[in-house]
mmCIF file of C-alpha atoms and ligand atoms in Angstrom:
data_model
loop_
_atom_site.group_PDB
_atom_site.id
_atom_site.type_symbol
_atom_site.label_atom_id
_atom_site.label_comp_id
_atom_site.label_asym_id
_atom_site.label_seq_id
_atom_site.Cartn_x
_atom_site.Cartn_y
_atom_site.Cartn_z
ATOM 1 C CA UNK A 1 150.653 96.459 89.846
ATOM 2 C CA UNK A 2 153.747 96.576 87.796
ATOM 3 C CA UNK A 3 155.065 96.443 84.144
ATOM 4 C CA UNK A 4 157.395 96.926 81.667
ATOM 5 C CA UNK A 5 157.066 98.736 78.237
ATOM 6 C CA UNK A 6 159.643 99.646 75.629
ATOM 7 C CA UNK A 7 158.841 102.494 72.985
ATOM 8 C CA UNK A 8 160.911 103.517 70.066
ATOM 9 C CA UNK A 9 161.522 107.192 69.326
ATOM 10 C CA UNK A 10 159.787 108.661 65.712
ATOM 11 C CA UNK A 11 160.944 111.326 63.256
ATOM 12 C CA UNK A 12 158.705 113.511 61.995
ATOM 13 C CA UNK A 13 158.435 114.291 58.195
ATOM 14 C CA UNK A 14 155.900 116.782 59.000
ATOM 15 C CA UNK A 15 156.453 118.818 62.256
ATOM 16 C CA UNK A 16 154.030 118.882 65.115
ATOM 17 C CA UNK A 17 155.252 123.012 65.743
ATOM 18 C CA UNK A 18 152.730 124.454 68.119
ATOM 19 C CA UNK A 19 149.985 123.897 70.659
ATOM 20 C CA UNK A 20 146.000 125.224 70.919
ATOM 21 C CA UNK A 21 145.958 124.043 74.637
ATOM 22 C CA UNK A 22 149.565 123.114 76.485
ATOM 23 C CA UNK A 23 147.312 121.779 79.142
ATOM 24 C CA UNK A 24 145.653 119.194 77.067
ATOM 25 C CA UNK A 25 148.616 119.302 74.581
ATOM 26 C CA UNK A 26 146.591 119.610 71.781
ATOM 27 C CA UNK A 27 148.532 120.490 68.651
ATOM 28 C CA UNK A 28 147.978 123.299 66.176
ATOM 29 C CA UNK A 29 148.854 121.162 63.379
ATOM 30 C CA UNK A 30 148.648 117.327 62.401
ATOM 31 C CA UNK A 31 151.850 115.732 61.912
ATOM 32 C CA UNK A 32 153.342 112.536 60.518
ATOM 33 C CA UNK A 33 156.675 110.446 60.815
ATOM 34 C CA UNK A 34 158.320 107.263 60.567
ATOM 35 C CA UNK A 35 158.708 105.475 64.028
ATOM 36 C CA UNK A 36 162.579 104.196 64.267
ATOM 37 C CA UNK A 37 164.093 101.124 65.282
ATOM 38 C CA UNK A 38 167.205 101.817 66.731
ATOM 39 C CA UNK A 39 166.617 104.161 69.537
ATOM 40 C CA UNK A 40 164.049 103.226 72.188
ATOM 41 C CA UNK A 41 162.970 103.732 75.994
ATOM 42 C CA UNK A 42 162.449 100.892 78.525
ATOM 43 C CA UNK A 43 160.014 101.772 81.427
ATOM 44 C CA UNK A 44 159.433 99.770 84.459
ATOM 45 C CA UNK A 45 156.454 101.009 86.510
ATOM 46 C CA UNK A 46 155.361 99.624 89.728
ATOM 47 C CA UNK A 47 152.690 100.867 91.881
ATOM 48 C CA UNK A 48 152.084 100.583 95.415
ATOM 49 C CA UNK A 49 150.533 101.611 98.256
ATOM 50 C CA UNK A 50 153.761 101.536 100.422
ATOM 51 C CA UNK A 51 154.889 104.761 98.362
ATOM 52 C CA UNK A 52 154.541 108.088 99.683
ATOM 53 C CA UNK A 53 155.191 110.039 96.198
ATOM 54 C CA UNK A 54 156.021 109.035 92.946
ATOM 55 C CA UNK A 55 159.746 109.068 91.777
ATOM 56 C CA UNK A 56 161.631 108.450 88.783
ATOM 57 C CA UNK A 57 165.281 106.902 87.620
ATOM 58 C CA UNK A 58 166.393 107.347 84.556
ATOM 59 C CA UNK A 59 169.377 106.521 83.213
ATOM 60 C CA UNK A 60 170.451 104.933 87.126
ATOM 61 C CA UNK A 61 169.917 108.804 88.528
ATOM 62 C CA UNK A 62 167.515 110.291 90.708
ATOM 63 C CA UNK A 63 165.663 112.939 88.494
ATOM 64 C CA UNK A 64 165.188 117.372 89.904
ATOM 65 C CA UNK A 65 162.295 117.847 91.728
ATOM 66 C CA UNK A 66 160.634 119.613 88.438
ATOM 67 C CA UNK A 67 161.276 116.331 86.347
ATOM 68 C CA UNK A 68 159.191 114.545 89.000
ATOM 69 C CA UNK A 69 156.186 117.299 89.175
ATOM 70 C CA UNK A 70 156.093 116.286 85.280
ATOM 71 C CA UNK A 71 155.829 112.763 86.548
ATOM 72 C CA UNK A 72 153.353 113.214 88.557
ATOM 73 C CA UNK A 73 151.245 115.317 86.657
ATOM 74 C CA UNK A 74 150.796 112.747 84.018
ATOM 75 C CA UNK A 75 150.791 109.760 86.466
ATOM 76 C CA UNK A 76 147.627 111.417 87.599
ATOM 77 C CA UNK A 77 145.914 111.214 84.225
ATOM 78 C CA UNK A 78 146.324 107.220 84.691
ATOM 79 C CA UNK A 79 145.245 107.399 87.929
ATOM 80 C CA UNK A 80 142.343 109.023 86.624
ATOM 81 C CA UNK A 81 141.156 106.806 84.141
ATOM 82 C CA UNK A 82 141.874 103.931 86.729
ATOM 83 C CA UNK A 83 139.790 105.550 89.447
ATOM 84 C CA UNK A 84 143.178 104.984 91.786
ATOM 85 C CA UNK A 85 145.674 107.473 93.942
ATOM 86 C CA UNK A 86 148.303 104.867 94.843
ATOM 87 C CA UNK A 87 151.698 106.232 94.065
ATOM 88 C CA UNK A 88 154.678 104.616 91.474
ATOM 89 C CA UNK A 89 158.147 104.305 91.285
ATOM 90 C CA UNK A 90 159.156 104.625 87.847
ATOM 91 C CA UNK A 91 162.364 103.473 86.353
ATOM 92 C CA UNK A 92 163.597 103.715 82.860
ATOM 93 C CA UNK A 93 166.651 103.473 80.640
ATOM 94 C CA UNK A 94 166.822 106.147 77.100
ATOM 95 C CA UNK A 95 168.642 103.790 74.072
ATOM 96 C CA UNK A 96 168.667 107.605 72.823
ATOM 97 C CA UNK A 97 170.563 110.633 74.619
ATOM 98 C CA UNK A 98 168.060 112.658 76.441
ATOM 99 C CA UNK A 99 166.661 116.007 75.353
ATOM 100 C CA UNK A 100 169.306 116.598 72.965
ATOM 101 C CA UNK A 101 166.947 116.361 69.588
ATOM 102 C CA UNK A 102 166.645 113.084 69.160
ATOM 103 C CA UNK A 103 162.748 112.552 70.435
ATOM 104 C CA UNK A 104 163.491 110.953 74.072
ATOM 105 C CA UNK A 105 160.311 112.558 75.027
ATOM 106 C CA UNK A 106 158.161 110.791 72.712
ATOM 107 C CA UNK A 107 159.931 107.382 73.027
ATOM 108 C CA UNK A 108 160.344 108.692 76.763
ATOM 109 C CA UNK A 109 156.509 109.145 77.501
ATOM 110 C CA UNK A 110 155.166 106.393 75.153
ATOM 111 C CA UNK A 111 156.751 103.721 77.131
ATOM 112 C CA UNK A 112 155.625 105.410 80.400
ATOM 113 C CA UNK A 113 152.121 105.505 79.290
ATOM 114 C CA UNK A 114 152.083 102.107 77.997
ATOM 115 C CA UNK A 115 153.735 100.961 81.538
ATOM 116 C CA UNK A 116 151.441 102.991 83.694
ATOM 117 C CA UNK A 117 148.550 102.025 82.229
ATOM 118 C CA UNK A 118 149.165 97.948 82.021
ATOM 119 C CA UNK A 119 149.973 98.224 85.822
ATOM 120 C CA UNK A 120 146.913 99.493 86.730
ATOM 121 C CA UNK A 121 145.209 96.634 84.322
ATOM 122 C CA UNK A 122 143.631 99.321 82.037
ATOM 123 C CA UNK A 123 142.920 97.682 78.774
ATOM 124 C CA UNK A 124 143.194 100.860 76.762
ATOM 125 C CA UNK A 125 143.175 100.641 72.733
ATOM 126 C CA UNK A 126 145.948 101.699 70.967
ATOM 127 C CA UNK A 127 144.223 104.915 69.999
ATOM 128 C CA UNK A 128 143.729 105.545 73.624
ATOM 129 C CA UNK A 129 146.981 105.350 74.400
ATOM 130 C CA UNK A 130 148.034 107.468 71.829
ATOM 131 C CA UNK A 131 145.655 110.084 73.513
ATOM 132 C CA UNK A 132 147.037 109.486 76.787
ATOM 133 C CA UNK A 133 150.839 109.372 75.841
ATOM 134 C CA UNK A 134 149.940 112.959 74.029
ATOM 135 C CA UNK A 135 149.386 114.576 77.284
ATOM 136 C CA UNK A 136 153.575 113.768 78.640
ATOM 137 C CA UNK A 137 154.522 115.181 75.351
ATOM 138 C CA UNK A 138 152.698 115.542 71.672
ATOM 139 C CA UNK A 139 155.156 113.911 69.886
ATOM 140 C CA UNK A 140 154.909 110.546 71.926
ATOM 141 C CA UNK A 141 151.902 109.683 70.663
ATOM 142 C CA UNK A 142 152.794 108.844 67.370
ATOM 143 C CA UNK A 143 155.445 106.410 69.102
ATOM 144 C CA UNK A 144 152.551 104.171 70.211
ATOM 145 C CA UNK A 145 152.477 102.728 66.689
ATOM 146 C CA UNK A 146 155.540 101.482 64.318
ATOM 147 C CA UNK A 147 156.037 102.532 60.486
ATOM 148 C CA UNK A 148 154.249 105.468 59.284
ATOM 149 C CA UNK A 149 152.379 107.288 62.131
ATOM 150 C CA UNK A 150 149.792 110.265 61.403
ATOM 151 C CA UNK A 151 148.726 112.447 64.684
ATOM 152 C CA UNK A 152 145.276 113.907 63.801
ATOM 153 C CA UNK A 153 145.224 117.344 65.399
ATOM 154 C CA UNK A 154 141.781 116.972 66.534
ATOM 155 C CA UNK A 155 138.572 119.198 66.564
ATOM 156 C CA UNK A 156 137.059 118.779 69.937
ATOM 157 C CA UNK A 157 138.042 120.877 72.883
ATOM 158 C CA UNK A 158 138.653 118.329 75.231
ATOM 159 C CA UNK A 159 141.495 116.093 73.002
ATOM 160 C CA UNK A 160 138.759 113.040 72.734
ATOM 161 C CA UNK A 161 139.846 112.784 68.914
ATOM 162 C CA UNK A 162 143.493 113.882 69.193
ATOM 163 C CA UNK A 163 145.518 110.846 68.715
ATOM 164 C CA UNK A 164 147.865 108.824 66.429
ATOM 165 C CA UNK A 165 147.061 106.174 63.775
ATOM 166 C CA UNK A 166 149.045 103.878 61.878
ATOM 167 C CA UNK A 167 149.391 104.617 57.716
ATOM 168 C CA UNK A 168 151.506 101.961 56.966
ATOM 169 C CA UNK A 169 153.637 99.369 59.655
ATOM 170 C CA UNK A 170 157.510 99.023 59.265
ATOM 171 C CA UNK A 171 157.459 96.051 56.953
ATOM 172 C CA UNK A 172 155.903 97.923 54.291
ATOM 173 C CA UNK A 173 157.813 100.309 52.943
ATOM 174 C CA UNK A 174 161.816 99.946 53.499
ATOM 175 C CA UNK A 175 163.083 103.971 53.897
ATOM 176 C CA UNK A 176 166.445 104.468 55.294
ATOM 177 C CA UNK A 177 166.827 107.708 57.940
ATOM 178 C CA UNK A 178 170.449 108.209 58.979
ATOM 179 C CA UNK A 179 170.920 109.785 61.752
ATOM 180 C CA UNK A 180 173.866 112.484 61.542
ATOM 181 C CA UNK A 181 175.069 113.542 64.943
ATOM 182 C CA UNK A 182 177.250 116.610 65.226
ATOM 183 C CA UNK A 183 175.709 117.557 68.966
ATOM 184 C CA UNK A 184 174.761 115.082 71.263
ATOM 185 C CA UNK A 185 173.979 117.323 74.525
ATOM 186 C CA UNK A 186 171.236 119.098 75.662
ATOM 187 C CA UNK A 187 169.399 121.681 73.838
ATOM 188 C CA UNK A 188 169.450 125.264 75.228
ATOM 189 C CA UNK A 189 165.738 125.861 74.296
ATOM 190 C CA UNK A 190 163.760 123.050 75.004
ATOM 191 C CA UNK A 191 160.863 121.923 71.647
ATOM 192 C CA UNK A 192 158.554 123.149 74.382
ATOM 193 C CA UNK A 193 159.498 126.313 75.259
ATOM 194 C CA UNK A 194 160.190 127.061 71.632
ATOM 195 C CA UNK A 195 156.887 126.012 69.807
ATOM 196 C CA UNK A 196 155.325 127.749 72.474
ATOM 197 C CA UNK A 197 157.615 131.200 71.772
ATOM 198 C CA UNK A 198 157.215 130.556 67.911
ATOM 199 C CA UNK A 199 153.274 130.268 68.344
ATOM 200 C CA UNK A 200 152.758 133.430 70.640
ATOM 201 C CA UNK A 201 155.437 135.763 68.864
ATOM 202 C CA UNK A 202 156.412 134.742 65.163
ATOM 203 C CA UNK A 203 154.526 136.760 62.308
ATOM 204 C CA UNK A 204 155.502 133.492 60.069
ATOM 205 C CA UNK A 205 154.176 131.090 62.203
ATOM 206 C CA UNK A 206 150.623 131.540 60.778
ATOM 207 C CA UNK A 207 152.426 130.731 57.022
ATOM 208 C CA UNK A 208 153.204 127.519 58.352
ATOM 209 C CA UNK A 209 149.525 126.814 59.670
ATOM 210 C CA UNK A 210 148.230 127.634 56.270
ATOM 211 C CA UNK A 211 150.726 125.125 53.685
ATOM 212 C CA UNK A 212 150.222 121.699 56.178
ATOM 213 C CA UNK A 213 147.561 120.277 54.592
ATOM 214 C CA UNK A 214 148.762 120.384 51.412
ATOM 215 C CA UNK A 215 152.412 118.923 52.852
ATOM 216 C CA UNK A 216 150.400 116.265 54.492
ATOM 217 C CA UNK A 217 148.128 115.159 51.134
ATOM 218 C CA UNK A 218 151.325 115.421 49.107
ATOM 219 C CA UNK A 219 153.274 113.046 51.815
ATOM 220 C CA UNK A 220 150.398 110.914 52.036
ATOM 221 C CA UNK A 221 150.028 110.235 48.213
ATOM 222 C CA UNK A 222 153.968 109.389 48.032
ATOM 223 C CA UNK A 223 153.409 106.884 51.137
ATOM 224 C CA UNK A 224 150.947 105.262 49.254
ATOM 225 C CA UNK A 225 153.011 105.312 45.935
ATOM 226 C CA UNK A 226 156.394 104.228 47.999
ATOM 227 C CA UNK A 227 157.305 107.775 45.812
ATOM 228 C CA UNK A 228 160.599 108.511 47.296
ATOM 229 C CA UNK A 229 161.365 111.246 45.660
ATOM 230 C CA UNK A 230 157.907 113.388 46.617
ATOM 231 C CA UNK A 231 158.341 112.027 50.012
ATOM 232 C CA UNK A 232 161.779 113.332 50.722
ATOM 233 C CA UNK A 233 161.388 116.656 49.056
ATOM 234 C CA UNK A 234 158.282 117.439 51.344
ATOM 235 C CA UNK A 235 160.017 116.418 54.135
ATOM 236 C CA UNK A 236 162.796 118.791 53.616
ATOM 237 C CA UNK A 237 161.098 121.664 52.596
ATOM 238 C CA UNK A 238 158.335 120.977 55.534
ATOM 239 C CA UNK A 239 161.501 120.773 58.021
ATOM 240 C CA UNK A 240 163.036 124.440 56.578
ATOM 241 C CA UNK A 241 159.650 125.761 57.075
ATOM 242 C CA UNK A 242 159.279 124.600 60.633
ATOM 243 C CA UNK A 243 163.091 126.497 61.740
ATOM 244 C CA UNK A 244 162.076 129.465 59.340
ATOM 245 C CA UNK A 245 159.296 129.980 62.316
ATOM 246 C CA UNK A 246 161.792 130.910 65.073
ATOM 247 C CA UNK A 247 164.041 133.329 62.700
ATOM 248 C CA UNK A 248 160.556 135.837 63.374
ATOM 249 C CA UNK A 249 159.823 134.935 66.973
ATOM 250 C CA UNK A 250 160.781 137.222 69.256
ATOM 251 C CA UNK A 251 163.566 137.105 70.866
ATOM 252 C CA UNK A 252 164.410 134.990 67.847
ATOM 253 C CA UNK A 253 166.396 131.543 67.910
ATOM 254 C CA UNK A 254 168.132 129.138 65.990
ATOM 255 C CA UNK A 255 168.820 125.011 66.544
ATOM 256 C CA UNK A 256 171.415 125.048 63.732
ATOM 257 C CA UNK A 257 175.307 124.676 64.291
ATOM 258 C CA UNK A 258 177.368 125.174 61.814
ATOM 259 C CA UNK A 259 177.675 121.216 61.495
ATOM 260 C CA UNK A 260 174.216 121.232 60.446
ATOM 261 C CA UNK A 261 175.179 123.623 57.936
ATOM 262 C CA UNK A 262 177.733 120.972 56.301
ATOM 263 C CA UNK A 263 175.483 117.413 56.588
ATOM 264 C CA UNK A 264 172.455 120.038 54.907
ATOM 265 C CA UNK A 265 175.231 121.466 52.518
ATOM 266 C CA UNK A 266 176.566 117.508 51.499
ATOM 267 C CA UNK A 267 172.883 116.574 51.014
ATOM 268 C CA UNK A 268 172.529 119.199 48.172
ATOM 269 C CA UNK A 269 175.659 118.475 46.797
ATOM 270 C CA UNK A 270 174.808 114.470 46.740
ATOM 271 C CA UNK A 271 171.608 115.601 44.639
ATOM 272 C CA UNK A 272 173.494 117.377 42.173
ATOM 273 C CA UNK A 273 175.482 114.516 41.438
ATOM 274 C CA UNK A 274 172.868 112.269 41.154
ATOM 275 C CA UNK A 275 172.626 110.042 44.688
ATOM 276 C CA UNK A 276 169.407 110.815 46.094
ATOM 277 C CA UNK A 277 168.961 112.493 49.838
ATOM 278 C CA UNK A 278 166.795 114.577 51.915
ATOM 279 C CA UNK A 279 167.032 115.941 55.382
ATOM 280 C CA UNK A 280 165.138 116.625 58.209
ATOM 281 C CA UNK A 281 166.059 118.737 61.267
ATOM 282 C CA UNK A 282 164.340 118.729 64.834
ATOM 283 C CA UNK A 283 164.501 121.248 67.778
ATOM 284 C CA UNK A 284 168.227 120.683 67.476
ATOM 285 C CA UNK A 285 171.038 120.527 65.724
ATOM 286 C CA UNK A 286 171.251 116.746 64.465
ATOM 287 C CA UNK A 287 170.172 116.524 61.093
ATOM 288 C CA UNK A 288 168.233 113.093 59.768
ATOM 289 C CA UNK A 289 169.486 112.345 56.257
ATOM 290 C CA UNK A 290 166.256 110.585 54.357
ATOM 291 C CA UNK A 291 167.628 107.887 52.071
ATOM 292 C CA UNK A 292 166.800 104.376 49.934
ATOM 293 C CA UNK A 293 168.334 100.926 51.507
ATOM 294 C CA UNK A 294 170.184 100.667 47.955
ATOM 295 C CA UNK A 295 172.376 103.866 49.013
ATOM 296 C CA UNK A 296 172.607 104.064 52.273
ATOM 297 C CA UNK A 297 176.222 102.538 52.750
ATOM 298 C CA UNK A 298 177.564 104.824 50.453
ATOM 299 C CA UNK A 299 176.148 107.750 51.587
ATOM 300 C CA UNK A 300 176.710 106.879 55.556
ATOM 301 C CA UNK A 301 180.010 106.949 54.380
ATOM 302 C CA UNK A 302 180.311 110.677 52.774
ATOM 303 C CA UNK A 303 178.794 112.095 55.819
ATOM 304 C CA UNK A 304 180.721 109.712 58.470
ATOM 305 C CA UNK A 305 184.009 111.271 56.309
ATOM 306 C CA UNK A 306 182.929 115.058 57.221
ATOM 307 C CA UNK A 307 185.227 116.330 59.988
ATOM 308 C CA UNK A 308 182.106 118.176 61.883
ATOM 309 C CA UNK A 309 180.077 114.833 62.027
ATOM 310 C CA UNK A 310 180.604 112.679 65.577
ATOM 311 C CA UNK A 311 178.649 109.639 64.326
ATOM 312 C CA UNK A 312 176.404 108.231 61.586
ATOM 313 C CA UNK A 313 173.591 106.119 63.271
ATOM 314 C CA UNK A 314 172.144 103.799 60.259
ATOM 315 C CA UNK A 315 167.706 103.681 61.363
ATOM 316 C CA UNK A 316 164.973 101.857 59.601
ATOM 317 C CA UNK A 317 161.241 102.225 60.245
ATOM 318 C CA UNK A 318 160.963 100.234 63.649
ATOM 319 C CA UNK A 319 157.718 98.576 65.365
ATOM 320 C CA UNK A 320 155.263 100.408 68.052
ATOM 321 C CA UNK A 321 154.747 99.412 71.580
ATOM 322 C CA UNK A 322 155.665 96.215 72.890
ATOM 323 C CA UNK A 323 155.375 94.941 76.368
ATOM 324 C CA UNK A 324 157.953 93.101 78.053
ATOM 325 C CA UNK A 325 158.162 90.618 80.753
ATOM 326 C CA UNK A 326 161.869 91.049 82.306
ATOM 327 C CA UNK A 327 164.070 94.030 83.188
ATOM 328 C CA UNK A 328 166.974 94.648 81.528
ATOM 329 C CA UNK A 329 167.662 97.876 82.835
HETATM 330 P P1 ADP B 1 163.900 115.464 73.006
HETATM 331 O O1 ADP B 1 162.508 114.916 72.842
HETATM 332 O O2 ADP B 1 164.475 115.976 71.730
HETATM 333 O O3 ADP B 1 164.839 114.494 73.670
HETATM 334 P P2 ADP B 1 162.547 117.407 74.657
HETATM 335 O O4 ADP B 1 162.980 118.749 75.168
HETATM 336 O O5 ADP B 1 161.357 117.359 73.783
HETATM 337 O O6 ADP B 1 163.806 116.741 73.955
HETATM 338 O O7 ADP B 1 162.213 116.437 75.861
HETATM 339 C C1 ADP B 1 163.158 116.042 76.833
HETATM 340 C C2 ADP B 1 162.402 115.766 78.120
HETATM 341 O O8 ADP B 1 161.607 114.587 77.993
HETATM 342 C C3 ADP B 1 163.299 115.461 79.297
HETATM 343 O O9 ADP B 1 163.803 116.645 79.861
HETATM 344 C C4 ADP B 1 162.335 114.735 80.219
HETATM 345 O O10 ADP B 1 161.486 115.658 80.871
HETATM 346 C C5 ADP B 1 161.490 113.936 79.246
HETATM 347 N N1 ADP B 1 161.986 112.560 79.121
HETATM 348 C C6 ADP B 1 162.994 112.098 78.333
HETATM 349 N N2 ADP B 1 163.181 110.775 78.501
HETATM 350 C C7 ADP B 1 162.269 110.371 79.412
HETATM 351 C C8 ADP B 1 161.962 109.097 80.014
HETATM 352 N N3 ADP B 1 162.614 107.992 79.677
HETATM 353 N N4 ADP B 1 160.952 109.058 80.917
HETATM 354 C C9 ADP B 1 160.268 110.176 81.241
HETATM 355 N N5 ADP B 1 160.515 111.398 80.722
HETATM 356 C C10 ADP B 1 161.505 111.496 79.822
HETATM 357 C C1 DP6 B 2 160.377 119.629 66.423
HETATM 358 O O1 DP6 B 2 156.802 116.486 71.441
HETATM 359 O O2 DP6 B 2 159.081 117.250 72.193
HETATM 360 O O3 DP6 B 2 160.416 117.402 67.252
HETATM 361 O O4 DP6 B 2 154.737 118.212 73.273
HETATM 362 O O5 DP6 B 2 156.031 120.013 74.369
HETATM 363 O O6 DP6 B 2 156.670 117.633 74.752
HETATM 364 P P1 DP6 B 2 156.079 118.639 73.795
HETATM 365 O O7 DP6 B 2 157.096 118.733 72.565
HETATM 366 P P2 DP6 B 2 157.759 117.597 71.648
HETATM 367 O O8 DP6 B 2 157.928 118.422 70.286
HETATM 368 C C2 DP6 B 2 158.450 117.853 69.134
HETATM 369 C C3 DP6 B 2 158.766 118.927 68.131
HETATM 370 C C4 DP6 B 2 159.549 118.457 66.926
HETATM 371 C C5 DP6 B 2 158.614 118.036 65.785
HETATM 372 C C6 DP6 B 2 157.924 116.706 65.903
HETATM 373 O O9 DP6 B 2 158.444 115.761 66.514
HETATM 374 O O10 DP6 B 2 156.828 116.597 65.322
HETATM 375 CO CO1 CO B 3 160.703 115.946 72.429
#
């Protein structure tokens, strides 16, 4: 009735930006991104029937009531499938800061789901868990799986074929993401709140519906090429798209600082001189600078030297779930 997961968080190079059903957290889009190896989640759950609710630690604190009601409610889809109403203590340590841009909800959620469900001895296939993870928060269930992860938006109605796949795994195809922090608290409008805003209110939001599949052929073919060029310049311009949505939602809003203005700025400039860069921006204002292993020292280096820029956190395409048989924590 217990066990121990760790998850890695991904980046997306096409956004998930949007939902068709928050309930089922079905997305309006498919999305794709590289899974990364140096920031993770480990979750320990442990059910029992001496436990009156469910709680959660994270971090060594006792989480708001609200944070446990989201606990709960996705707890209860692994009860579900287990047939089971036995309450868990949950307790989990983010290797990445929390709700601050960097994906702690998907690496935050895909651990959980992988923990929950080995507790209660479900023997669910990786595309099930991708399906279940989806429903703590979309973007975790591409962290199920390591390399390059496609989420499938789905047709059905009740989010049957709505899950992640694996394109390629992390051995086969070496692309460096550096990870630029100018900001590492929490974000004022949370990616939820702010799809959800961009979706009902922005009169661009249906532009970016109707260019994805072509961003997500075009990424595709340079995945399968190892075309780093095509792949970065996708990325980026798939990224600006994403934040031009909230310029026409209403009221309007913007994750950019004006740090993110200088790491974009430097990556243009690096272009123009030759060294080869792309970024990528979440719901936040870290920027992800998309780069090959043979540059990546020199260009940590021009960012690290910017006077805006707190850190420069080297990442490589890291693995998918694993389970683990001690705490750390
Ligand atoms: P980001 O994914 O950029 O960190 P989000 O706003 O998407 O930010 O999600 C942050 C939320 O994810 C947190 O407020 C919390 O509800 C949830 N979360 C983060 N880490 C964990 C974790 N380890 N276990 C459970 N939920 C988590
Ligand atoms: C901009 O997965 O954090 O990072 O499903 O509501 O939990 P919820 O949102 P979340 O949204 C991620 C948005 C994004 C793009 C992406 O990761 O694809
Ligand atoms: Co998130």
């Amino acid at each position: 009735m217990e066990a121990i997961a760790r998850a890695h968080t991904n980046i997306a190079l096409i956004k998930y930006w949007g939902k068709r059903d928050s309930k089922l957290f079905l997305p309006m889009n498919s999305s794709l991104s590289i899974t990364l190896d140096h920031f993770y989640t480990e979750t320990k759950v442990q059910f029992s029937d001496q436990f009156e609710k469910d709680s959660l630690v994270l971090d060594g604190n006792q989480v708001s009531d609200q944070e446990i009601g989201k606990i709960t409610t996705f707890l209860n889809h692994v009860r579900n499938i287990a047939g089971t109403k036995t309450f868990a203590t949950v307790t989990s340590v983010n290797h990445v800061p929390t709700a601050a841009g960097f994906a702690s909800s998907a690496s935050g959620y895909a651990a959980l789901a992988a923990a929950a469900s080995k507790a209660l001895q479900l023997d669910l296939s990786g595309t099930e868990l991708s399906a279940l993870a989806r429903q703590g928060s979309g973007s975790a269930s591409r962290s199920i799986f390591g390399g390059f992860v496609e989420w499938q938006k789905g047709e059905k109605t009740d989010g049957t074929d709505s899950f992640a796949t694996q394109i390629i795994d992390e051995q086969a195809w070496d692309v460096t993401v550096l990870s630029v922090v100018v900001e590492a608290g929490p974000k004022s409008v949370s990616s939820r709140d702010g799809m959800q805003r961009t979706v009902d209110t922005s009169p661009f939001y249906d532009g970016w519906l109707a260019t994805i599949e072509e961003d997500l052929k075009g990424i595709k073919e340079a995945i399968k090429a190892r075309d780093f060029t095509q792949l970065g310049e996708i990325a980026e311009a798939n990224a600006l798209k994403m934040h031009a949505t909230m310029l026409g939602a209403k009221p309007p809003f913007l994750y950019w600082q004006s740090a993110t203005f200088d790491v974009m700025q430097k990556v243009m400039e690096l272009r123009q001189q030759g060294i080869e860069a792309y970024f990528t921006i979440d719901a936040g204002p870290n920027v992800k600078v998309l780069c090959e292993p043979k540059n990546e020292q020199i260009i940590k280096e021009k960012f690290a030297a910017l006077p805006s820029v707190r850190d420069v956190i080297v990442c490589h395409p890291g693995p998918g779930i694993e389970y683990l048989s001690e705490w750390n924590g």
